[in-house]
CSV table of N, CA and C in Angstrom, one decimal:
chain,number,residue,atom,x,y,z
J,9,MET,N,126.1,189.3,55.5
J,9,MET,CA,125.2,189.6,54.8
J,9,MET,C,125.8,190.1,53.1
J,10,LYS,N,127.5,190.7,53.4
J,10,LYS,CA,128.0,190.9,51.7
J,10,LYS,C,128.1,189.6,51.3
J,11,ARG,N,128.5,188.3,52.0
J,11,ARG,CA,128.9,187.1,51.6
J,11,ARG,C,127.8,186.5,50.9
J,12,ILE,N,126.5,186.4,51.2
J,12,ILE,CA,124.7,186.0,50.8
J,12,ILE,C,124.8,186.5,49.9
J,13,VAL,N,125.3,188.6,49.8
J,13,VAL,CA,124.5,188.9,48.4
J,13,VAL,C,125.2,188.3,47.1
J,14,LYS,N,127.2,188.4,47.7
J,14,LYS,CA,127.6,188.0,46.8
J,14,LYS,C,127.1,186.7,46.0
J,15,TYR,N,126.6,185.3,46.8
J,15,TYR,CA,126.9,184.2,46.1
J,15,TYR,C,125.6,184.1,45.5
J,16,THR,N,124.3,184.7,46.1
J,16,THR,CA,123.1,185.1,45.8
J,16,THR,C,122.9,185.6,44.1
J,17,LEU,N,124.0,186.9,44.0
J,17,LEU,CA,124.4,187.1,42.7
J,17,LEU,C,124.8,186.5,41.1
J,18,ALA,N,125.9,185.7,42.6
J,18,ALA,CA,126.7,184.7,41.8
J,18,ALA,C,125.6,183.6,41.1
J,19,PHE,N,124.4,182.9,41.9
J,19,PHE,CA,123.7,181.8,41.5
J,19,PHE,C,122.3,182.1,40.6
J,20,ILE,N,122.5,183.8,40.6
J,20,ILE,CA,121.5,184.5,39.3
J,20,ILE,C,121.9,184.3,37.9
J,21,VAL,N,123.7,184.8,38.1
J,21,VAL,CA,124.4,184.5,37.1
J,21,VAL,C,124.4,183.3,36.5
J,22,VAL,N,124.4,182.4,37.3
J,22,VAL,CA,124.4,181.0,36.5
J,22,VAL,C,123.6,180.7,36.0
J,23,VAL,N,122.4,180.9,36.7
J,23,VAL,CA,120.8,180.1,36.1
J,23,VAL,C,120.6,181.5,34.9
J,24,ALA,N,120.5,182.3,34.5
J,24,ALA,CA,120.7,183.4,34.0
J,24,ALA,C,120.6,183.1,32.6
J,25,THR,N,122.2,182.7,32.4
J,25,THR,CA,123.3,182.5,31.4
J,25,THR,C,123.2,180.7,30.8
J,26,GLY,N,122.5,180.3,32.0
J,26,GLY,CA,122.3,178.5,31.7
J,26,GLY,C,123.4,177.6,31.8
J,27,VAL,N,124.7,178.7,33.1
J,27,VAL,CA,126.5,177.9,32.7
J,27,VAL,C,125.9,177.2,34.4
J,28,GLN,N,126.4,175.8,33.7
J,28,GLN,CA,126.8,174.8,35.1
J,28,GLN,C,128.1,174.0,34.8
J,29,ALA,N,128.2,174.0,36.1
J,29,ALA,CA,129.8,173.1,36.3
J,29,ALA,C,129.8,172.1,36.0
J,30,GLY,N,130.9,171.4,35.3
J,30,GLY,CA,130.6,170.7,34.6
J,30,GLY,C,129.7,169.8,33.4
J,31,THR,N,129.7,170.8,32.6
J,31,THR,CA,128.4,170.7,31.6
J,31,THR,C,128.9,171.8,30.4
J,32,VAL,N,128.9,171.1,29.2
J,32,VAL,CA,129.0,171.3,27.8
J,32,VAL,C,127.8,172.2,27.5
J,33,GLN,N,128.1,173.5,26.9
J,33,GLN,CA,127.3,173.8,26.6
J,33,GLN,C,127.0,174.3,25.1
J,34,LEU,N,126.1,174.0,24.3
J,34,LEU,CA,125.9,173.9,22.7
J,34,LEU,C,126.3,175.6,22.3
J,35,GLN,N,126.8,175.8,21.2
J,35,GLN,CA,127.7,176.7,20.6
J,35,GLN,C,128.6,177.6,21.5
J,36,GLN,N,129.3,177.1,22.6
J,36,GLN,CA,130.1,177.2,23.5
J,36,GLN,C,131.3,176.5,23.2
J,37,PRO,N,132.7,177.0,23.3
J,37,PRO,CA,133.8,176.2,23.2
J,37,PRO,C,134.1,175.0,24.4
J,38,ALA,N,134.4,173.7,23.3
J,38,ALA,CA,134.5,172.6,24.1
J,38,ALA,C,135.9,173.4,25.6
J,39,PRO,N,135.9,172.6,25.9
J,39,PRO,CA,137.0,172.7,27.5
J,39,PRO,C,137.8,171.7,26.6
J,40,ASP,N,139.0,172.3,26.8
J,40,ASP,CA,140.5,171.8,26.5
J,40,ASP,C,141.0,170.7,27.4
J,41,PHE,N,141.4,169.6,26.9
J,41,PHE,CA,141.9,168.4,28.2
J,41,PHE,C,142.9,168.2,27.0
J,42,VAL,N,144.1,167.4,27.8
J,42,VAL,CA,145.0,167.0,27.8
J,42,VAL,C,144.3,165.1,28.5
J,43,LEU,N,144.9,164.0,27.3
J,43,LEU,CA,144.6,163.0,27.5
J,43,LEU,C,145.8,162.1,27.4
J,44,LYS,N,146.0,160.4,28.0
J,44,LYS,CA,147.1,159.7,27.3
J,44,LYS,C,146.4,158.9,26.3
J,45,SER,N,146.6,158.6,24.8
J,45,SER,CA,146.2,157.9,24.2
J,45,SER,C,146.6,156.2,24.2
J,46,GLN,N,146.0,155.7,24.1
J,46,GLN,CA,146.7,153.8,23.8
J,46,GLN,C,147.9,153.9,23.5
J,47,GLY,N,148.6,154.8,22.4
J,47,GLY,CA,149.8,154.6,22.1
J,47,GLY,C,150.9,155.0,23.3
J,48,GLY,N,150.3,155.8,24.0
J,48,GLY,CA,151.4,156.3,25.1
J,48,GLY,C,151.5,157.7,24.8
J,49,GLU,N,151.2,158.5,23.7
J,49,GLU,CA,151.6,159.7,23.7
J,49,GLU,C,150.4,160.7,24.4
J,50,ASN,N,150.6,161.8,25.1
J,50,ASN,CA,150.5,162.9,25.5
J,50,ASN,C,148.8,163.3,24.0
J,51,LEU,N,147.4,163.7,24.2
J,51,LEU,CA,146.4,164.4,22.9
J,51,LEU,C,145.9,165.4,23.7
J,52,ARG,N,145.9,166.3,22.8
J,52,ARG,CA,145.3,167.5,23.5
J,52,ARG,C,143.9,168.0,22.4
J,53,LEU,N,143.1,168.6,23.0
J,53,LEU,CA,142.1,168.4,22.0
J,53,LEU,C,142.4,169.3,20.8
J,54,SER,N,143.0,170.8,22.1
J,54,SER,CA,143.6,172.5,21.2
J,54,SER,C,143.6,171.8,20.3
J,55,GLU,N,144.5,170.6,19.7
J,55,GLU,CA,145.8,170.6,18.7
J,55,GLU,C,144.6,169.7,17.6
J,56,GLN,N,143.7,169.4,17.9
J,56,GLN,CA,143.0,169.5,16.4
J,56,GLN,C,141.7,170.1,15.9
J,57,ARG,N,142.2,171.6,16.7
J,57,ARG,CA,141.2,172.3,15.5
J,57,ARG,C,141.8,172.1,13.9
J,58,GLY,N,140.6,172.6,13.5
J,58,GLY,CA,140.7,172.5,12.1
J,58,GLY,C,140.0,170.9,11.5
J,59,GLN,N,139.8,170.1,12.5
J,59,GLN,CA,139.0,168.7,12.4
J,59,GLN,C,137.6,169.0,12.9
J,60,VAL,N,136.5,168.5,12.3
J,60,VAL,CA,135.6,168.4,12.9
J,60,VAL,C,135.5,166.7,13.7
J,61,ILE,N,135.2,166.8,15.1
J,61,ILE,CA,135.5,166.2,16.6
J,61,ILE,C,134.4,165.3,16.8
J,62,LEU,N,134.2,164.2,16.9
J,62,LEU,CA,133.2,163.2,17.8
J,62,LEU,C,134.0,162.8,19.3
J,63,LEU,N,133.7,163.3,20.1
J,63,LEU,CA,134.3,162.6,21.7
J,63,LEU,C,133.0,161.8,21.7
J,64,ASN,N,133.6,160.5,22.1
J,64,ASN,CA,132.5,159.6,22.3
J,64,ASN,C,133.4,159.0,24.2
J,65,PHE,N,132.3,159.0,24.6
J,65,PHE,CA,132.9,158.3,26.2
J,65,PHE,C,132.6,157.1,26.2
J,66,TRP,N,132.8,156.4,26.6
J,66,TRP,CA,132.3,154.9,27.2
J,66,TRP,C,133.3,153.8,27.9
J,67,ALA,N,132.6,152.6,28.1
J,67,ALA,CA,133.2,151.9,28.5
J,67,ALA,C,133.5,150.6,28.5
J,68,SER,N,134.0,149.8,29.2
J,68,SER,CA,134.1,148.7,28.7
J,68,SER,C,132.7,147.6,29.3
J,69,TRP,N,132.1,147.6,30.1
J,69,TRP,CA,130.4,146.9,30.9
J,69,TRP,C,129.7,148.0,30.3
J,70,CYS,N,129.7,149.2,29.4
J,70,CYS,CA,128.6,149.1,29.1
J,70,CYS,C,128.1,148.6,27.7
J,71,GLY,N,127.0,148.0,27.4
J,71,GLY,CA,126.1,146.9,26.4
J,71,GLY,C,126.2,148.3,25.1
J,72,PRO,N,125.4,149.2,25.4
J,72,PRO,CA,125.1,150.3,24.1
J,72,PRO,C,126.3,150.4,23.9
J,73,CYS,N,127.4,151.0,24.1
J,73,CYS,CA,128.8,151.4,24.1
J,73,CYS,C,128.9,150.5,23.1
J,74,ARG,N,128.9,148.8,23.8
J,74,ARG,CA,129.6,147.4,22.1
J,74,ARG,C,128.7,147.9,20.8
J,75,GLU,N,127.1,148.6,21.6
J,75,GLU,CA,126.5,148.2,19.9
J,75,GLU,C,127.0,149.9,19.5
J,76,GLU,N,127.4,150.6,19.6
J,76,GLU,CA,127.8,151.5,19.1
J,76,GLU,C,129.2,151.7,18.3
J,77,ILE,N,130.2,151.1,18.6
J,77,ILE,CA,131.6,150.8,18.5
J,77,ILE,C,131.6,150.8,16.7
J,78,PRO,N,131.0,149.7,15.6
J,78,PRO,CA,131.1,149.4,15.1
J,78,PRO,C,130.4,150.3,14.0
J,79,MET,N,129.7,151.3,14.3
J,79,MET,CA,128.5,152.6,13.6
J,79,MET,C,130.4,153.6,13.4
J,80,LEU,N,130.9,153.9,14.9
J,80,LEU,CA,131.6,154.8,15.5
J,80,LEU,C,132.9,154.6,14.1
J,81,ASN,N,133.1,153.4,14.2
J,81,ASN,CA,134.2,152.6,13.2
J,81,ASN,C,134.4,153.1,11.8
J,82,THR,N,133.0,153.1,11.3
J,82,THR,CA,132.4,153.2,9.8
J,82,THR,C,132.7,154.3,9.3
J,83,LEU,N,132.1,155.2,10.7
J,83,LEU,CA,131.9,156.8,10.5
J,83,LEU,C,133.2,157.3,10.7
J,84,HIS,N,134.5,157.3,11.3
J,84,HIS,CA,135.4,157.7,11.0
J,84,HIS,C,136.4,157.3,9.8
J,85,LYS,N,136.3,155.9,9.7
J,85,LYS,CA,137.1,155.5,8.2
J,85,LYS,C,136.3,156.6,6.7
J,86,GLN,N,134.9,156.5,7.0
J,86,GLN,CA,134.2,156.9,6.1
J,86,GLN,C,134.6,158.5,5.8
J,87,TYR,N,134.8,159.1,7.3
J,87,TYR,CA,135.3,160.7,6.5
J,87,TYR,C,136.3,161.3,7.5
J,88,GLU,N,137.1,160.3,7.8
J,88,GLU,CA,138.5,160.8,8.5
J,88,GLU,C,139.0,161.7,6.9
J,89,LYS,N,138.9,161.4,6.0
J,89,LYS,CA,140.2,162.4,4.8
J,89,LYS,C,139.1,163.4,4.3
J,90,LEU,N,138.0,164.0,5.0
J,90,LEU,CA,137.6,165.4,5.3
J,90,LEU,C,137.4,165.7,6.1
J,91,GLY,N,138.5,165.3,6.7
J,91,GLY,CA,138.7,166.8,8.2
J,91,GLY,C,138.0,166.4,9.5
J,92,PHE,N,137.8,164.7,9.5
J,92,PHE,CA,137.3,164.1,10.9
J,92,PHE,C,137.6,163.6,11.2
J,93,GLN,N,137.6,163.6,12.9
J,93,GLN,CA,137.9,162.4,13.6
J,93,GLN,C,136.9,162.1,15.0
J,94,VAL,N,136.9,161.0,14.6
J,94,VAL,CA,136.3,160.0,16.5
J,94,VAL,C,137.6,160.1,17.4
J,95,MET,N,136.8,160.5,18.7
J,95,MET,CA,138.2,160.2,19.5
J,95,MET,C,137.4,159.9,20.7
J,96,GLY,N,137.6,158.4,21.0
J,96,GLY,CA,137.2,157.6,22.2
J,96,GLY,C,137.7,157.9,23.7
J,97,ILE,N,136.3,158.0,24.3
J,97,ILE,CA,137.8,158.1,25.7
J,97,ILE,C,136.9,157.4,26.8
J,98,ASN,N,138.0,156.9,26.9
J,98,ASN,CA,137.5,155.5,27.9
J,98,ASN,C,137.2,155.6,29.1
J,99,ILE,N,136.7,155.3,30.4
J,99,ILE,CA,136.4,156.1,31.6
J,99,ILE,C,136.8,154.7,32.5
J,100,ASP,N,137.2,154.0,32.1
J,100,ASP,CA,137.2,152.5,32.9
J,100,ASP,C,138.8,152.4,33.5
J,101,LYS,N,138.4,152.1,34.9
J,101,LYS,CA,139.4,152.3,36.0
J,101,LYS,C,140.5,151.8,35.3
J,102,ARG,N,140.6,150.7,34.7
J,102,ARG,CA,141.8,149.8,34.8
J,102,ARG,C,141.6,149.4,33.3
J,103,ARG,N,142.8,149.7,32.6
J,103,ARG,CA,143.2,149.8,31.2
J,103,ARG,C,143.1,148.6,30.2
J,104,ASP,N,142.8,147.2,30.9
J,104,ASP,CA,142.9,145.8,30.3
J,104,ASP,C,141.6,145.6,29.5
J,105,ALA,N,140.6,145.7,30.8
J,105,ALA,CA,139.6,145.4,30.1
J,105,ALA,C,138.9,146.2,28.8
J,106,ALA,N,139.6,147.6,29.2
J,106,ALA,CA,139.3,148.5,27.9
J,106,ALA,C,140.0,148.1,26.5
J,107,LYS,N,141.4,147.7,26.7
J,107,LYS,CA,142.2,147.1,25.7
J,107,LYS,C,141.7,146.0,25.1
J,108,ARG,N,141.2,144.8,25.7
J,108,ARG,CA,140.5,144.0,25.3
J,108,ARG,C,139.4,144.1,24.1
J,109,MET,N,138.6,145.0,24.8
J,109,MET,CA,137.5,145.6,23.9
J,109,MET,C,137.7,146.2,22.2
J,110,MET,N,139.1,147.0,22.4
J,110,MET,CA,139.5,147.6,21.5
J,110,MET,C,140.3,146.7,20.6
J,111,GLN,N,141.1,145.9,20.9
J,111,GLN,CA,140.9,144.4,20.0
J,111,GLN,C,139.7,143.9,19.4
J,112,ASP,N,138.7,143.5,20.5
J,112,ASP,CA,138.2,142.7,20.3
J,112,ASP,C,137.0,143.3,18.9
J,113,PHE,N,136.7,145.4,19.2
J,113,PHE,CA,136.0,145.6,18.2
J,113,PHE,C,137.1,146.2,17.0
J,114,GLN,N,138.1,146.1,17.2
J,114,GLN,CA,138.9,146.7,16.2
J,114,GLN,C,138.6,147.8,16.4
J,115,ILE,N,139.1,148.7,17.3
J,115,ILE,CA,138.5,150.3,17.0
J,115,ILE,C,140.2,150.7,16.2
J,116,ALA,N,139.5,151.6,15.2
J,116,ALA,CA,140.5,152.6,14.2
J,116,ALA,C,140.7,153.8,14.1
J,117,TYR,N,139.8,154.2,15.4
J,117,TYR,CA,140.2,156.1,15.8
J,117,TYR,C,140.8,155.8,17.2
J,118,PRO,N,142.0,156.9,18.0
J,118,PRO,CA,142.5,157.1,18.3
J,118,PRO,C,141.3,156.9,19.9
J,119,VAL,N,142.2,155.9,21.0
J,119,VAL,CA,141.4,155.6,22.3
J,119,VAL,C,141.8,156.2,23.3
J,120,LEU,N,141.4,157.6,24.1
J,120,LEU,CA,142.2,158.5,24.9
J,120,LEU,C,141.5,157.5,26.3
J,121,PHE,N,142.4,157.8,27.8
J,121,PHE,CA,142.0,156.9,28.9
J,121,PHE,C,142.0,158.2,29.8
J,122,ASP,N,140.4,158.1,30.4
J,122,ASP,CA,139.8,159.0,31.5
J,122,ASP,C,140.2,157.7,32.7
J,123,SER,N,140.9,157.2,33.0
J,123,SER,CA,140.5,156.2,34.5
J,123,SER,C,139.9,157.1,35.6
J,124,GLN,N,140.5,158.6,35.5
J,124,GLN,CA,140.5,159.2,37.0
J,124,GLN,C,139.3,160.1,36.5
J,125,GLN,N,137.8,160.0,35.4
J,125,GLN,CA,137.4,160.6,35.4
J,125,GLN,C,137.2,161.9,35.3
J,126,GLY,N,138.1,163.0,35.2
J,126,GLY,CA,138.0,164.3,35.5
J,126,GLY,C,137.7,165.0,33.9
J,127,ILE,N,138.0,164.5,32.8
J,127,ILE,CA,138.0,165.1,31.7
J,127,ILE,C,136.5,164.0,31.7
J,128,SER,N,135.8,163.1,31.9
J,128,SER,CA,134.2,163.2,32.0
J,128,SER,C,133.4,163.8,32.9
J,129,LYS,N,133.9,164.4,34.3
J,129,LYS,CA,133.2,165.2,35.0
J,129,LYS,C,133.0,166.7,34.2
J,130,LEU,N,134.3,167.0,33.6
J,130,LEU,CA,134.3,168.7,33.5
J,130,LEU,C,133.1,169.0,31.8
J,131,TYR,N,133.2,167.1,31.1
J,131,TYR,CA,131.9,167.4,30.1
J,131,TYR,C,130.6,167.0,30.7
J,132,GLY,N,130.8,166.8,32.1
J,132,GLY,CA,129.2,166.7,32.6
J,132,GLY,C,128.6,164.9,31.6
J,133,VAL,N,129.9,164.2,31.6
J,133,VAL,CA,128.8,163.0,31.4
J,133,VAL,C,128.2,161.9,32.3
J,134,ASP,N,127.1,161.8,32.1
J,134,ASP,CA,126.2,161.5,33.2
J,134,ASP,C,125.5,160.5,32.6
J,135,ALA,N,125.5,159.9,31.2
J,135,ALA,CA,125.7,158.4,30.6
J,135,ALA,C,125.9,157.8,30.0
J,136,MET,N,126.3,156.2,29.5
J,136,MET,CA,127.1,155.3,28.9
J,136,MET,C,126.3,155.9,27.6
J,137,PRO,N,126.8,155.3,26.2
J,137,PRO,CA,128.1,156.4,25.8
J,137,PRO,C,127.5,157.7,25.8
J,138,SER,N,127.9,158.3,25.9
J,138,SER,CA,127.9,160.1,26.3
J,138,SER,C,129.4,160.8,24.7
J,139,THR,N,128.1,161.6,23.7
J,139,THR,CA,129.0,161.7,22.8
J,139,THR,C,128.7,163.3,22.6
J,140,VAL,N,130.6,164.0,22.1
J,140,VAL,CA,129.8,165.5,21.8
J,140,VAL,C,130.7,165.5,20.9
J,141,ILE,N,129.8,166.5,19.6
J,141,ILE,CA,130.3,166.8,18.3
J,141,ILE,C,130.6,167.7,18.0
J,142,ILE,N,132.1,168.7,17.8
J,142,ILE,CA,132.4,169.3,17.7
J,142,ILE,C,133.2,169.9,16.2
J,143,ASP,N,132.9,171.3,15.9
J,143,ASP,CA,133.1,171.5,14.5
J,143,ASP,C,134.6,172.3,14.5
J,144,ARG,N,134.6,172.3,13.8
J,144,ARG,CA,136.9,172.8,12.8
J,144,ARG,C,137.2,173.6,14.0
J,145,ASP,N,135.8,175.0,14.4
J,145,ASP,CA,136.6,175.8,15.4
J,145,ASP,C,136.7,175.7,16.7
J,146,GLY,N,136.3,174.4,17.2
J,146,GLY,CA,135.7,173.8,18.6
J,146,GLY,C,135.0,174.2,19.4
J,147,ILE,N,134.0,174.3,18.4
J,147,ILE,CA,132.4,174.8,19.6
J,147,ILE,C,131.8,173.5,19.3
J,148,VAL,N,131.4,173.1,20.3
J,148,VAL,CA,130.7,172.4,21.0
J,148,VAL,C,129.1,172.5,19.8
J,149,ARG,N,128.6,171.6,18.7
J,149,ARG,CA,127.4,171.4,18.2
J,149,ARG,C,126.4,170.4,18.5
J,150,ALA,N,126.8,169.7,19.1
J,150,ALA,CA,125.7,168.6,19.2
J,150,ALA,C,126.2,167.6,20.5
J,151,VAL,N,125.3,167.3,21.3
J,151,VAL,CA,125.3,166.4,22.7
J,151,VAL,C,124.2,165.7,23.0
J,152,HIS,N,124.6,164.2,22.5
J,152,HIS,CA,124.2,162.5,22.8
J,152,HIS,C,124.4,162.3,24.0
J,153,ARG,N,123.4,161.9,24.6
J,153,ARG,CA,123.7,161.0,26.1
J,153,ARG,C,123.2,159.5,25.8
J,154,GLY,N,123.7,158.7,26.3
J,154,GLY,CA,123.4,157.1,26.0
J,154,GLY,C,123.4,156.7,24.0
J,155,TYR,N,122.8,155.5,23.6
J,155,TYR,CA,122.7,155.6,22.5
J,155,TYR,C,121.4,154.6,21.7
J,156,LYS,N,121.0,155.0,20.6
J,156,LYS,CA,120.2,154.0,19.8
J,156,LYS,C,119.9,153.6,18.2
J,157,LYS,N,120.2,152.5,17.5
J,157,LYS,CA,120.1,152.7,16.2
J,157,LYS,C,119.9,153.8,15.7
J,158,ARG,N,118.7,154.5,16.3
J,158,ARG,CA,118.4,156.3,15.2
J,158,ARG,C,119.7,157.3,15.3
J,159,TYR,N,120.3,156.7,16.2
J,159,TYR,CA,121.7,158.2,16.2
J,159,TYR,C,121.9,157.9,15.1
J,160,ASP,N,123.0,156.9,14.7
J,160,ASP,CA,123.6,156.6,13.6
J,160,ASP,C,123.2,157.5,12.1
J,161,ALA,N,122.1,157.7,12.3
J,161,ALA,CA,121.8,158.3,10.8
J,161,ALA,C,121.8,160.2,11.3
J,162,ILE,N,121.5,160.1,12.7
J,162,ILE,CA,121.7,161.7,12.8
J,162,ILE,C,123.2,161.9,13.4
J,163,TYR,N,123.9,161.3,13.5
J,163,TYR,CA,125.9,161.4,14.1
J,163,TYR,C,126.3,161.6,12.4
J,164,MET,N,125.7,160.8,11.3
J,164,MET,CA,125.9,161.4,10.2
J,164,MET,C,125.2,162.0,9.5
J,165,ASP,N,124.1,162.9,9.8
J,165,ASP,CA,123.3,163.7,8.9
J,165,ASP,C,125.0,165.1,9.6
J,166,GLU,N,124.9,165.2,11.1
J,166,GLU,CA,125.4,166.0,11.6
J,166,GLU,C,127.0,166.3,11.3
J,167,ILE,N,127.6,165.6,10.9
J,167,ILE,CA,129.4,165.3,10.5
J,167,ILE,C,129.3,166.2,9.0
J,168,ARG,N,127.7,165.5,8.5
J,168,ARG,CA,128.0,166.1,6.7
J,168,ARG,C,127.6,167.2,6.8
J,169,LYS,N,127.1,167.6,7.6
J,169,LYS,CA,126.8,169.4,7.7
J,169,LYS,C,128.2,169.9,8.1
J,170,LEU,N,128.8,169.6,9.3
J,170,LEU,CA,130.1,170.5,9.8
J,170,LEU,C,130.9,170.1,8.6
J,171,VAL,N,131.3,169.3,8.3
J,171,VAL,CA,132.2,168.7,7.4
J,171,VAL,C,132.5,169.5,6.0
J,172,ARG,N,131.5,170.1,5.5
J,172,ARG,CA,130.8,170.8,4.4
J,172,ARG,C,131.2,172.2,4.9
J,173,GLU,N,131.3,172.7,6.4
J,173,GLU,CA,131.2,174.1,6.8
J,173,GLU,C,133.0,174.3,6.2
């Protein structure tokens, strides 16, 4: 009986606060992680504090990801000097397909590899691509699932606002 009460109370707390396992919440700290980059070094999200970060989860087999990458390259180059960083997080199980795509699209921003998809699960990624925008203090400010052309203007507005803060 105590166990039922305990789990019922835990369920009520989760529902009441809107917290779910494996999702990011707006206005909450972005979950920290460490992933290996295309250069072979480990990159930790929390070490990027002070910059506006756009995390973009993508895969080589994803058509909308291919459409979005040129825009992400442009955003990265345009706002990098203002303290903005795009970080691509590739979820392919095999890196060779990801590396070919990185070359084909001449990706200018760091790409991290989440081949076990642990970080993708931590962030509740349920669509490709998925994008999380994080402010200079490490707080999640926007989450976008999928990609449509109109997102270009939305991303730009969100980034402009955050680099000015």
